[in-house]
Amino acid sequence: MNRWTGRMPFPLSLQTKLFATFFLLLVFVLGCFLVYVQLLVIQPLKERTVQDTLLTASKVTGGLDNYIAMQNQLSQRLLSNRDVFAFLYESSVQKEDYTMDDLQKKRVLSGLMFQAIGPSLNIHDMVIYNVKGDRLASYVGYSDMPTLEPVLGSGTLRSRLESSDYILYAPADQPVSFIRSIVDVNGTAYGYLSIQLDRGDIRALADAGSIGSVYVVDSSGTLVTASPGTDLTLLDGSGINPSQSSGIYQDAKGNYVAYHHSLHTDWTVFVVQPGEAVLGSVNSVRNIAILFLVCLTLFSFLYIYLTSKSLVLPIRRIRSQIVRLTYSNLNLKQDSRLHNNDLLLLSEAFQELLERLQDSIEREKLAVHKEAMARHSALQAQIAPHFIHNVLYLISIAAQEDKKETVGEMCKSLSESLRYVVSSPYEHVTLKEEMEHTRHYLTLIGHQYEEDLTWSFDIEPAAESILLPRLVIQPFVENCIQHAFNRTDPPWHIGIKARLYNGLWAVEISDNGSGFEETSLREILRKTGDRSQGGTEQETIPAGIGSMGIVNTVGRLQLMYRNRLFFNLYNHAGGRGATIQLIASLTRDFY
């Protein structure tokens, strides 16, 4: 802002201010809406999606726990049969003469297994081992069944096997084994029971309800099973919190990893999902919100622009009409196609103001016209008696000299001049009619000066239609004869020219007399200038320069042409004669 004027260096229009105000309000509302969507929609949806991923890992863990619990129940049904202990006892205490072939052993144990398992088979196989780890019998009898040597040979696994109900052993590329000791109530071990689990069943449980990659890892970090086609490099356990049995973290690749550790199986289930999959719905909501905001912003931008434009349009139209309003088109019609009631009322009030102003100006114009006509008649009344007096004086001189023919011609010319002077004094005449009257005057006055006075007319034919008040040219000519030639020797000459120039007309009246004195010339120009500015002074100029002929005549022209008239008066170089210039517009809107 300018500190001197208190104005902005670049003033803003009303439409710009309205648009800026509404636009800032729109940005505030949309910002609040965006914060609302982020805090109350997107953030809760993100948390819910993450929790769903964690719940998936928990569900997979629960399914595996149930599956292992079923194997535990299966093993307990088998071990609840006392025949198993009796057979194992007899096998462990048999003497050298006690013999039982392998086929018989298998049949006995298979029968016991069948009683425990029943007709439905949801395992890979079941194997019974003696205390040394030798296989005694199996339910199905696969030839590639694993031995217990790795388990019994490992101090950690053997200790866990002896201290717990069962352990889960998952060697690579082999079935997962559910192993438990066969002990009696006294804690005496008779052998081991191994249920070979079907990895297909475990994988099916891991894939149930999961949309990501699922990994099942045992306590030693060995992979138990994984979803088909999964990338093992995606598994990253760096975010596991040892103090928590479950949780979720985001790895270095942006994947969400949910984990859940089972206390029953000592397995940990990992569900790995890409960030795009976990936050797919969140991103969709965010994208929809952004698209909605963009569309709403563009629509609001266009709506605010059109609304602000429609609000200021009537004001602009009123301003445009005020700018185009002139003295001659106050009845300018206004566009009534306005749709805002308040602005319509303002427009109607402005139209009523124009109508009242037009009525006032019409009344003022009528009063000015009447005043101008009255002043015009008064000035013409001043000139006419003066002209008649001079001509009658010349006729009386000719009568005294007994010039009968001259008196007759002069009376005829005087009659034509009087008819011209008194007929329709309020009507304007053409330059042709004015020049004809001037010719009659020069003919009358020429009888006095005979050959000493000559005159010439150079009138352009197109200029003959110029409109003038009556008795304009003749007073200037009379002024030349009576005041310009009284101090110079004949011959005397008067020249009148009339031309048209690009919408203007110009008349020059020249003589070869003594010219004007400088003080008198400036005084005439001053008085005619005062009249052009509205002055009403009636001062008289010294009689020697013909004030009646010049000032009154110019005053009558100024009443007719107002500010469209230019009057000039100057002496010729060398002091021989002077020229009067009259230049005015060709417009017909005189008053």
Coordinates of C-alpha atoms in Angstrom, one line a residue:
M1 CA 0.0 0.0 0.0
N2 CA 1.2 3.5 -0.8
R3 CA 1.9 5.3 2.5
W4 CA 1.3 8.7 0.9
T5 CA -2.0 8.0 -0.9
G6 CA -3.2 5.1 1.2
R7 CA -4.1 3.2 -2.0
M8 CA -3.1 -0.2 -3.2
P9 CA -0.4 -0.2 -6.0
F10 CA -2.6 -2.5 -8.0
P11 CA -6.3 -1.8 -7.2
L12 CA -8.5 -4.8 -7.3
S13 CA -11.8 -4.9 -9.0
L14 CA -15.0 -5.8 -7.1
Q15 CA -15.2 -9.1 -9.0
T16 CA -11.6 -10.0 -8.0
K17 CA -12.3 -9.2 -4.4
L18 CA -15.5 -11.3 -4.3
F19 CA -13.7 -14.1 -6.1
A20 CA -10.7 -14.0 -3.7
T21 CA -13.0 -14.0 -0.6
F22 CA -15.1 -16.9 -1.8
F23 CA -12.1 -18.8 -2.9
L24 CA -10.3 -18.5 0.4
L25 CA -13.5 -19.6 2.1
L26 CA -13.7 -22.6 -0.2
V27 CA -10.1 -23.5 0.5
F28 CA -10.8 -23.4 4.3
V29 CA -13.9 -25.6 3.9
L30 CA -12.1 -28.1 1.7
G31 CA -9.1 -28.1 4.1
C32 CA -11.5 -28.9 7.0
F33 CA -13.1 -31.7 4.9
L34 CA -9.7 -33.1 4.1
V35 CA -8.7 -33.2 7.8
Y36 CA -12.0 -34.8 8.6
V37 CA -11.4 -37.5 6.0
Q38 CA -7.9 -38.1 7.1
L39 CA -8.6 -38.3 10.8
L40 CA -12.0 -39.9 10.9
V41 CA -12.1 -42.0 7.8
I42 CA -8.7 -42.9 6.4
Q43 CA -6.8 -43.3 9.7
P44 CA -9.5 -45.6 11.3
L45 CA -9.7 -47.6 8.0
K46 CA -6.0 -48.0 7.9
E47 CA -5.9 -49.2 11.5
R48 CA -8.8 -51.6 10.8
T49 CA -7.0 -53.0 7.7
V50 CA -3.8 -53.6 9.7
Q51 CA -5.7 -55.3 12.5
D52 CA -7.4 -57.5 9.9
T53 CA -4.0 -58.6 8.7
L54 CA -3.0 -59.4 12.3
L55 CA -6.2 -61.3 12.8
T56 CA -5.4 -63.4 9.8
A57 CA -2.2 -64.5 11.4
S58 CA -4.1 -65.3 14.6
K59 CA -6.7 -67.3 12.7
V60 CA -4.0 -69.4 10.9
T61 CA -2.3 -70.0 14.2
G62 CA -5.6 -71.1 15.8
G63 CA -6.3 -73.5 12.9
L64 CA -2.9 -75.1 13.2
D65 CA -3.3 -75.4 17.0
N66 CA -6.6 -77.2 16.5
Y67 CA -5.0 -79.5 14.0
I68 CA -2.2 -80.4 16.4
A69 CA -4.7 -80.8 19.2
M70 CA -6.5 -83.4 17.1
Q71 CA -3.2 -85.3 16.6
N72 CA -2.7 -85.1 20.4
Q73 CA -6.2 -86.6 20.9
L74 CA -5.4 -89.2 18.4
S75 CA -2.2 -90.2 20.2
Q76 CA -4.0 -90.2 23.5
R77 CA -6.7 -92.6 22.2
L78 CA -4.0 -94.9 21.0
L79 CA -2.0 -94.8 24.2
S80 CA -5.1 -95.3 26.3
N81 CA -5.2 -98.9 25.0
R82 CA -3.3 -101.1 27.5
D83 CA -2.5 -103.6 24.8
V84 CA 0.0 -101.1 23.4
F85 CA 1.9 -101.1 26.7
A86 CA 1.6 -104.9 27.1
F87 CA 3.0 -105.5 23.6
L88 CA 5.8 -103.0 24.1
Y89 CA 6.5 -104.5 27.5
E90 CA 6.7 -108.0 26.1
S91 CA 8.9 -106.7 23.3
S92 CA 11.3 -105.1 25.8
V93 CA 11.5 -108.0 28.2
Q94 CA 11.4 -110.9 25.7
K95 CA 13.9 -113.6 26.1
E96 CA 16.0 -115.2 23.5
D97 CA 13.5 -118.1 23.1
Y98 CA 10.7 -115.6 22.7
T99 CA 10.1 -115.0 19.1
M100 CA 7.5 -113.0 17.1
D101 CA 8.0 -112.3 13.5
D102 CA 7.8 -108.8 12.1
L103 CA 4.6 -109.5 10.2
Q104 CA 2.9 -110.5 13.4
K105 CA 4.1 -107.4 15.2
K106 CA 2.8 -105.2 12.4
R107 CA -0.5 -106.8 12.5
V108 CA -0.9 -106.4 16.3
L109 CA 0.2 -102.7 16.3
S110 CA -1.8 -102.0 13.1
G111 CA -4.9 -103.3 14.7
L112 CA -4.3 -101.1 17.7
M113 CA -3.7 -98.1 15.5
F114 CA -6.9 -98.8 13.5
Q115 CA -8.9 -98.8 16.6
A116 CA -7.5 -95.4 17.6
I117 CA -7.7 -93.7 14.2
G118 CA -10.9 -95.2 12.8
P119 CA -11.9 -95.4 9.2
S120 CA -11.1 -91.8 8.3
L121 CA -7.4 -91.0 7.7
N122 CA -6.3 -87.3 8.0
I123 CA -2.6 -88.1 8.6
H124 CA 0.3 -89.2 6.5
D125 CA 1.2 -92.2 8.7
M126 CA 1.7 -93.4 12.3
V127 CA 4.8 -95.2 13.5
I128 CA 5.6 -96.8 16.8
Y129 CA 9.3 -97.0 17.9
N130 CA 10.9 -98.8 20.8
V131 CA 13.0 -97.0 23.4
K132 CA 16.1 -97.4 21.2
G133 CA 14.4 -95.6 18.3
D134 CA 13.9 -98.7 16.2
R135 CA 10.7 -98.8 14.2
L136 CA 8.5 -101.5 15.3
A137 CA 5.4 -101.0 13.2
S138 CA 3.6 -98.3 11.1
Y139 CA 0.0 -97.8 10.2
V140 CA 0.4 -97.3 6.4
G141 CA 3.9 -98.7 6.1
Y142 CA 5.6 -96.1 3.8
S143 CA 9.2 -97.2 3.1
D144 CA 10.6 -93.7 3.3
M145 CA 9.6 -93.0 6.9
P146 CA 12.1 -91.0 8.9
T147 CA 13.9 -92.4 11.9
L148 CA 14.1 -91.1 15.4
E149 CA 17.9 -90.9 15.3
P150 CA 18.1 -87.1 14.8
V151 CA 15.6 -86.5 17.6
L152 CA 17.2 -89.0 20.1
G153 CA 20.6 -87.9 19.1
S154 CA 19.9 -84.2 19.8
G155 CA 20.2 -83.3 23.5
T156 CA 17.7 -80.4 23.1
L157 CA 15.0 -82.4 21.3
R158 CA 15.4 -85.4 23.6
S159 CA 15.2 -83.2 26.6
R160 CA 12.0 -81.5 25.3
L161 CA 10.6 -84.9 24.4
E162 CA 11.1 -86.2 27.9
S163 CA 9.8 -83.1 29.6
S164 CA 6.7 -82.4 27.6
D165 CA 3.7 -84.3 26.3
Y166 CA 4.9 -84.0 22.7
I167 CA 7.2 -82.2 20.3
L168 CA 6.8 -81.3 16.6
Y169 CA 9.7 -82.1 14.4
A170 CA 9.8 -80.8 10.8
P171 CA 12.8 -82.0 8.9
A172 CA 13.3 -80.5 5.4
D173 CA 11.6 -82.3 2.5
Q174 CA 10.0 -84.8 4.9
P175 CA 6.6 -85.0 6.7
V176 CA 6.1 -83.1 9.9
S177 CA 6.3 -85.5 12.8
F178 CA 4.1 -85.3 16.0
I179 CA 6.3 -87.3 18.5
R180 CA 5.5 -88.2 22.0
S181 CA 6.9 -90.7 24.6
I182 CA 5.0 -93.9 25.5
V183 CA 5.3 -93.9 29.3
D184 CA 3.2 -95.5 32.0
V185 CA 1.8 -93.9 35.1
N186 CA 5.1 -94.5 36.8
G187 CA 7.1 -92.6 34.2
T188 CA 8.6 -95.7 32.7
A189 CA 9.3 -95.2 28.9
Y190 CA 8.4 -98.1 26.7
G191 CA 8.9 -96.4 23.3
Y192 CA 7.8 -93.5 21.1
L193 CA 4.8 -92.7 19.0
S194 CA 5.3 -90.6 15.9
I195 CA 2.3 -89.3 13.8
Q196 CA 3.5 -88.2 10.4
L197 CA 1.4 -85.1 9.5
D198 CA 0.4 -84.4 5.9
R199 CA 2.1 -81.1 4.8
G200 CA -0.7 -80.6 2.3
D201 CA -3.2 -80.4 5.2
I202 CA -0.9 -78.0 7.1
R203 CA -0.5 -75.8 3.9
A204 CA -4.3 -75.8 3.4
L205 CA -4.8 -74.6 7.0
A206 CA -2.1 -71.9 6.5
D207 CA -3.8 -70.7 3.2
A208 CA -7.3 -70.5 4.7
G209 CA -8.6 -66.9 4.6
S210 CA -5.3 -65.4 3.7
I211 CA -4.6 -63.0 0.8
G212 CA -0.9 -62.7 1.3
S213 CA 2.1 -65.0 1.7
V214 CA 2.0 -67.3 4.8
Y215 CA 5.0 -68.8 6.5
V216 CA 5.0 -71.3 9.4
V217 CA 8.3 -71.5 11.2
D218 CA 9.2 -73.7 14.2
S219 CA 11.2 -72.7 17.3
S220 CA 14.5 -73.4 15.6
G221 CA 13.7 -71.2 12.6
T222 CA 13.1 -74.1 10.3
L223 CA 10.3 -73.5 7.7
V224 CA 7.4 -75.8 8.4
T225 CA 5.3 -74.8 5.4
A226 CA 4.6 -71.8 3.2
S227 CA 2.0 -70.7 0.7
P228 CA 2.6 -71.9 -2.9
G229 CA 4.7 -69.6 -5.0
T230 CA 5.8 -67.4 -2.1
D231 CA 9.1 -65.7 -2.1
L232 CA 11.1 -66.9 0.9
T233 CA 13.2 -63.7 0.8
L234 CA 10.1 -61.7 1.9
L235 CA 10.3 -63.2 5.4
D236 CA 12.0 -60.8 7.7
G237 CA 11.9 -61.4 11.4
S238 CA 13.7 -58.2 12.4
G239 CA 10.5 -56.6 13.6
I240 CA 9.5 -59.3 16.1
N241 CA 9.0 -58.2 19.6
P242 CA 10.2 -61.1 21.9
S243 CA 8.0 -59.9 24.7
Q244 CA 4.8 -60.2 22.7
S245 CA 3.3 -63.3 21.2
S246 CA 1.8 -61.4 18.3
G247 CA 2.3 -58.2 16.5
I248 CA 2.7 -56.5 13.1
Y249 CA 5.5 -54.5 11.6
Q250 CA 6.6 -53.0 8.3
D251 CA 9.8 -54.4 6.7
A252 CA 12.3 -52.5 4.6
K253 CA 10.4 -53.3 1.4
G254 CA 7.2 -51.7 2.7
N255 CA 5.5 -55.0 3.3
Y256 CA 3.3 -55.5 6.3
V257 CA 4.4 -58.6 8.3
A258 CA 1.9 -59.9 10.9
Y259 CA 3.2 -62.7 13.2
H260 CA 1.6 -64.9 15.9
H261 CA 3.4 -67.3 18.1
S262 CA 1.6 -70.4 19.4
L263 CA 2.4 -71.7 22.9
H264 CA 1.0 -75.1 22.1
T265 CA 3.0 -75.9 19.0
D266 CA 5.9 -73.4 19.5
W267 CA 5.4 -72.4 15.9
T268 CA 5.2 -68.8 14.6
V269 CA 2.9 -67.9 11.8
F270 CA 4.0 -65.0 9.5
V271 CA 1.5 -63.3 7.2
V272 CA 3.3 -61.1 4.7
Q273 CA 1.2 -58.7 2.6
P274 CA 2.4 -55.9 0.3
G275 CA 1.7 -52.4 1.5
E276 CA -0.5 -51.8 -1.6
A277 CA -2.6 -54.9 -0.7
V278 CA -3.0 -53.9 3.0
L279 CA -3.7 -50.3 2.3
G280 CA -5.6 -50.9 -1.0
S281 CA -8.9 -49.8 0.4
V282 CA -7.3 -47.0 2.3
N283 CA -5.6 -45.7 -0.9
S284 CA -8.9 -46.1 -2.8
V285 CA -10.7 -44.0 -0.2
R286 CA -7.8 -41.5 -0.4
N287 CA -7.9 -41.4 -4.2
I288 CA -11.6 -41.0 -4.3
A289 CA -11.4 -38.2 -1.7
I290 CA -8.7 -36.4 -3.7
L291 CA -10.7 -36.8 -6.9
F292 CA -13.8 -35.6 -5.2
L293 CA -11.9 -32.6 -3.8
V294 CA -10.4 -31.8 -7.2
C295 CA -13.7 -32.0 -8.9
L296 CA -15.4 -30.0 -6.1
T297 CA -12.6 -27.4 -6.3
L298 CA -12.9 -27.0 -10.1
F299 CA -16.7 -26.8 -9.9
S300 CA -16.6 -24.4 -7.0
F301 CA -13.9 -22.3 -8.8
L302 CA -16.1 -22.1 -11.9
Y303 CA -19.3 -21.4 -9.9
I304 CA -17.6 -18.7 -7.8
Y305 CA -16.2 -17.1 -10.9
L306 CA -19.6 -17.1 -12.7
T307 CA -21.4 -16.0 -9.5
S308 CA -19.1 -13.1 -8.8
K309 CA -19.3 -12.1 -12.5
S310 CA -23.1 -12.2 -12.4
L311 CA -23.1 -10.1 -9.2
V312 CA -20.9 -7.4 -10.6
L313 CA -22.2 -7.5 -14.1
P314 CA -25.2 -5.1 -13.4
I315 CA -22.8 -2.7 -11.7
R316 CA -20.5 -2.8 -14.6
R317 CA -23.4 -2.2 -17.0
I318 CA -24.5 0.8 -14.9
R319 CA -20.9 2.1 -14.9
S320 CA -20.6 1.6 -18.6
Q321 CA -23.8 3.6 -19.2
I322 CA -22.6 6.3 -16.9
V323 CA -19.4 6.5 -18.9
R324 CA -21.2 6.6 -22.2
L325 CA -23.8 9.1 -20.9
T326 CA -23.6 12.5 -22.6
Y327 CA -25.7 15.6 -22.9
S328 CA -27.3 14.3 -26.1
N329 CA -28.1 10.7 -25.1
L330 CA -29.6 11.0 -21.6
N331 CA -32.4 8.7 -22.7
L332 CA -30.0 5.8 -23.1
K333 CA -31.9 2.6 -22.5
Q334 CA -30.6 0.2 -19.9
D335 CA -30.4 -3.6 -20.2
S336 CA -33.1 -4.9 -17.9
R337 CA -31.9 -8.6 -18.1
L338 CA -30.7 -8.6 -14.5
H339 CA -31.3 -11.5 -12.2
N340 CA -30.3 -10.1 -8.8
N341 CA -33.2 -8.4 -7.0
D342 CA -31.1 -5.9 -5.0
L343 CA -29.1 -4.9 -8.1
L344 CA -32.3 -4.7 -10.1
L345 CA -33.7 -2.2 -7.6
L346 CA -30.5 -0.2 -7.9
S347 CA -30.7 -0.3 -11.7
E348 CA -34.4 0.8 -11.6
A349 CA -33.5 3.7 -9.2
F350 CA -30.7 4.7 -11.5
Q351 CA -33.1 4.6 -14.5
E352 CA -35.6 6.8 -12.6
L353 CA -32.7 9.2 -11.8
L354 CA -31.9 9.4 -15.5
E355 CA -35.5 10.1 -16.4
R356 CA -35.8 12.9 -13.9
L357 CA -32.5 14.3 -15.0
Q358 CA -33.6 14.1 -18.6
D359 CA -36.8 16.0 -17.8
S360 CA -34.9 18.7 -15.9
I361 CA -32.4 19.1 -18.7
E362 CA -35.2 19.3 -21.3
R363 CA -36.8 22.0 -19.3
E364 CA -33.5 23.8 -19.0
K365 CA -32.8 23.4 -22.7
L366 CA -36.2 24.9 -23.5
A367 CA -35.6 27.8 -21.2
V368 CA -32.1 28.4 -22.7
H369 CA -33.5 28.2 -26.1
K370 CA -36.1 30.8 -25.4
E371 CA -33.5 33.0 -23.7
A372 CA -31.2 32.6 -26.8
M373 CA -34.0 33.5 -29.1
A374 CA -34.8 36.6 -27.1
R375 CA -31.2 37.7 -27.0
H376 CA -30.9 36.9 -30.7
S377 CA -34.0 39.1 -31.5
A378 CA -32.6 41.9 -29.3
L379 CA -29.3 41.8 -31.1
Q380 CA -30.9 41.7 -34.5
A381 CA -33.2 44.6 -33.4
Q382 CA -30.1 46.6 -32.5
I383 CA -28.5 46.0 -36.0
A384 CA -31.6 46.5 -38.2
P385 CA -32.3 50.2 -37.2
H386 CA -28.6 51.0 -37.6
F387 CA -28.6 49.5 -41.1
I388 CA -31.8 51.2 -42.2
H389 CA -30.6 54.6 -40.9
N390 CA -27.4 54.4 -42.9
V391 CA -29.2 53.4 -46.1
L392 CA -31.8 56.1 -45.8
Y393 CA -29.1 58.7 -45.3
L394 CA -27.5 57.6 -48.6
I395 CA -30.9 57.8 -50.4
S396 CA -31.4 61.3 -49.0
I397 CA -28.0 62.4 -50.4
A398 CA -28.8 60.9 -53.8
A399 CA -32.2 62.7 -53.8
Q400 CA -30.5 66.0 -53.0
E401 CA -28.3 65.5 -56.0
D402 CA -31.4 64.9 -58.1
K403 CA -30.3 61.4 -59.1
K404 CA -33.8 60.0 -59.8
E405 CA -32.7 56.7 -61.4
T406 CA -30.2 56.1 -58.6
V407 CA -32.8 56.8 -56.0
G408 CA -35.2 54.3 -57.7
E409 CA -32.6 51.6 -57.8
M410 CA -31.6 52.3 -54.2
C411 CA -35.2 52.1 -53.0
K412 CA -35.6 48.9 -54.8
S413 CA -32.5 47.4 -53.2
L414 CA -33.6 48.8 -49.8
S415 CA -37.0 47.1 -50.3
E416 CA -35.4 43.8 -50.9
S417 CA -33.1 44.2 -47.9
L418 CA -36.0 45.3 -45.6
R419 CA -38.0 42.2 -46.7
Y420 CA -35.0 40.1 -45.9
V421 CA -34.4 41.7 -42.5
V422 CA -38.0 41.5 -41.2
S423 CA -39.2 38.2 -42.7
S424 CA -39.1 35.3 -40.2
P425 CA -36.5 36.8 -37.8
Y426 CA -36.3 33.6 -35.8
E427 CA -35.3 31.3 -38.7
H428 CA -31.8 30.7 -39.8
V429 CA -30.7 31.5 -43.4
T430 CA -28.2 30.0 -45.8
L431 CA -24.9 31.6 -46.7
K432 CA -26.2 32.1 -50.2
E433 CA -29.2 34.2 -48.9
E434 CA -26.9 36.2 -46.6
M435 CA -24.5 36.9 -49.5
E436 CA -27.4 38.1 -51.7
H437 CA -28.4 40.5 -48.9
T438 CA -24.8 41.7 -48.7
R439 CA -24.7 42.2 -52.4
H440 CA -27.8 44.5 -52.1
Y441 CA -26.1 46.5 -49.4
L442 CA -22.9 46.9 -51.4
T443 CA -25.0 48.0 -54.4
L444 CA -26.8 50.7 -52.2
I445 CA -23.5 51.9 -50.7
G446 CA -21.7 51.8 -54.0
H447 CA -23.8 54.7 -55.3
Q448 CA -21.9 56.9 -52.7
Y449 CA -18.4 55.7 -53.5
E450 CA -18.9 54.9 -57.2
E451 CA -15.7 53.5 -58.7
D452 CA -13.6 54.0 -55.5
L453 CA -15.2 50.9 -53.9
T454 CA -14.9 47.4 -55.4
W455 CA -15.8 43.9 -54.0
S456 CA -15.4 40.3 -54.9
F457 CA -17.1 37.1 -53.7
D458 CA -15.3 33.7 -53.8
I459 CA -17.9 31.2 -52.4
E460 CA -17.5 27.5 -52.8
P461 CA -20.8 26.0 -54.1
A462 CA -20.9 23.4 -51.3
A463 CA -20.6 26.2 -48.8
E464 CA -23.8 28.0 -50.0
S465 CA -25.9 25.8 -47.8
I466 CA -24.2 26.8 -44.5
L467 CA -26.8 28.0 -41.9
L468 CA -26.3 31.4 -40.3
P469 CA -28.3 33.9 -38.3
R470 CA -29.7 36.8 -40.4
L471 CA -27.5 39.9 -40.9
V472 CA -24.1 38.3 -40.2
I473 CA -21.9 39.1 -43.2
Q474 CA -23.4 42.6 -43.9
P475 CA -22.4 44.2 -40.5
F476 CA -18.7 43.2 -41.0
V477 CA -18.8 44.7 -44.5
E478 CA -20.4 47.8 -43.2
N479 CA -17.7 48.1 -40.5
C480 CA -15.0 48.0 -43.3
I481 CA -16.6 50.8 -45.2
Q482 CA -17.3 53.1 -42.3
H483 CA -14.1 52.5 -40.2
A484 CA -11.4 50.8 -42.3
F485 CA -11.5 53.2 -45.3
N486 CA -11.8 56.5 -43.5
R487 CA -8.0 56.9 -43.1
T488 CA -6.8 55.4 -46.4
D489 CA -7.0 56.6 -49.9
P490 CA -9.0 54.8 -52.6
P491 CA -9.4 52.5 -54.3
W492 CA -10.9 50.4 -51.6
H493 CA -11.6 46.6 -52.0
I494 CA -13.6 44.1 -49.9
G495 CA -13.2 40.3 -50.5
I496 CA -15.4 37.5 -49.1
K497 CA -14.3 33.8 -49.3
A498 CA -16.2 30.7 -48.0
R499 CA -14.8 27.1 -47.9
L500 CA -15.5 23.7 -46.4
Y501 CA -12.8 21.7 -44.6
N502 CA -13.5 18.2 -43.2
G503 CA -16.8 19.0 -41.4
L504 CA -16.0 22.7 -40.8
W505 CA -16.9 25.8 -42.7
A506 CA -14.8 28.9 -42.8
V507 CA -15.7 32.5 -44.0
E508 CA -13.1 35.2 -44.4
I509 CA -13.9 38.9 -44.9
S510 CA -10.9 41.0 -45.9
D511 CA -10.3 44.7 -46.8
N512 CA -7.3 46.8 -47.8
G513 CA -8.1 49.6 -45.3
S514 CA -6.1 51.0 -42.4
G515 CA -6.6 48.0 -40.1
F516 CA -7.2 47.9 -36.4
E517 CA -5.2 49.5 -33.6
E518 CA -3.5 46.8 -31.4
T519 CA -5.3 47.9 -28.3
S520 CA -8.7 47.9 -30.0
L521 CA -8.0 44.5 -31.7
R522 CA -7.2 42.9 -28.3
E523 CA -10.3 44.5 -26.7
I524 CA -12.5 43.1 -29.4
L525 CA -11.0 39.6 -29.1
R526 CA -11.4 39.8 -25.3
K527 CA -15.1 40.8 -25.5
T528 CA -16.0 38.2 -28.1
G529 CA -14.1 35.6 -25.9
D530 CA -16.1 36.6 -22.8
R531 CA -19.3 36.1 -24.7
S532 CA -18.2 32.6 -25.8
Q533 CA -17.6 31.7 -22.1
G534 CA -21.1 32.9 -21.1
G535 CA -20.4 36.5 -20.2
T536 CA -23.3 38.9 -20.4
E537 CA -21.5 42.2 -20.1
Q538 CA -22.9 45.0 -22.3
E539 CA -19.9 47.3 -22.3
T540 CA -19.3 49.3 -25.5
I541 CA -16.1 49.5 -27.4
P542 CA -15.0 52.9 -28.6
A543 CA -17.1 54.0 -31.5
G544 CA -14.2 54.3 -33.8
I545 CA -13.9 50.5 -34.3
G546 CA -17.6 49.7 -34.9
S547 CA -18.5 47.7 -31.8
M548 CA -22.2 47.3 -32.8
G549 CA -21.2 45.5 -36.1
I550 CA -18.5 43.2 -34.7
V551 CA -19.4 42.3 -31.1
N552 CA -23.2 41.9 -31.7
T553 CA -22.7 39.9 -34.8
V554 CA -20.2 37.5 -33.1
G555 CA -22.6 37.3 -30.1
R556 CA -25.4 36.1 -32.4
L557 CA -23.2 33.5 -34.0
Q558 CA -22.1 32.3 -30.5
L559 CA -25.7 31.9 -29.5
M560 CA -26.2 29.7 -32.4
Y561 CA -23.0 27.7 -32.4
R562 CA -21.9 28.0 -28.8
N563 CA -18.5 26.3 -28.3
R564 CA -18.4 25.2 -31.9
L565 CA -17.4 28.6 -33.2
F566 CA -14.0 30.1 -33.7
F567 CA -13.6 33.9 -34.3
N568 CA -10.3 35.5 -35.2
L569 CA -9.3 39.1 -36.2
Y570 CA -5.9 40.1 -37.4
N571 CA -4.2 42.9 -39.4
H572 CA -2.3 42.2 -42.6
A573 CA 1.4 42.4 -42.8
G574 CA 2.6 45.9 -43.9
G575 CA -0.4 47.7 -42.3
R576 CA -2.7 47.4 -45.3
G577 CA -6.0 45.9 -44.3
A578 CA -7.4 43.3 -41.9
T579 CA -9.2 40.0 -42.0
I580 CA -12.0 38.6 -40.0
Q581 CA -12.2 34.8 -39.8
L582 CA -15.3 32.8 -38.8
I583 CA -14.9 29.0 -38.4
A584 CA -17.6 26.7 -37.1
S585 CA -18.8 23.1 -37.1
L586 CA -21.3 21.8 -39.7
T587 CA -23.5 20.1 -37.0
R588 CA -27.1 21.1 -37.0
D589 CA -27.6 20.5 -33.2
F590 CA -27.3 24.3 -32.6
Y591 CA -29.1 24.6 -29.2

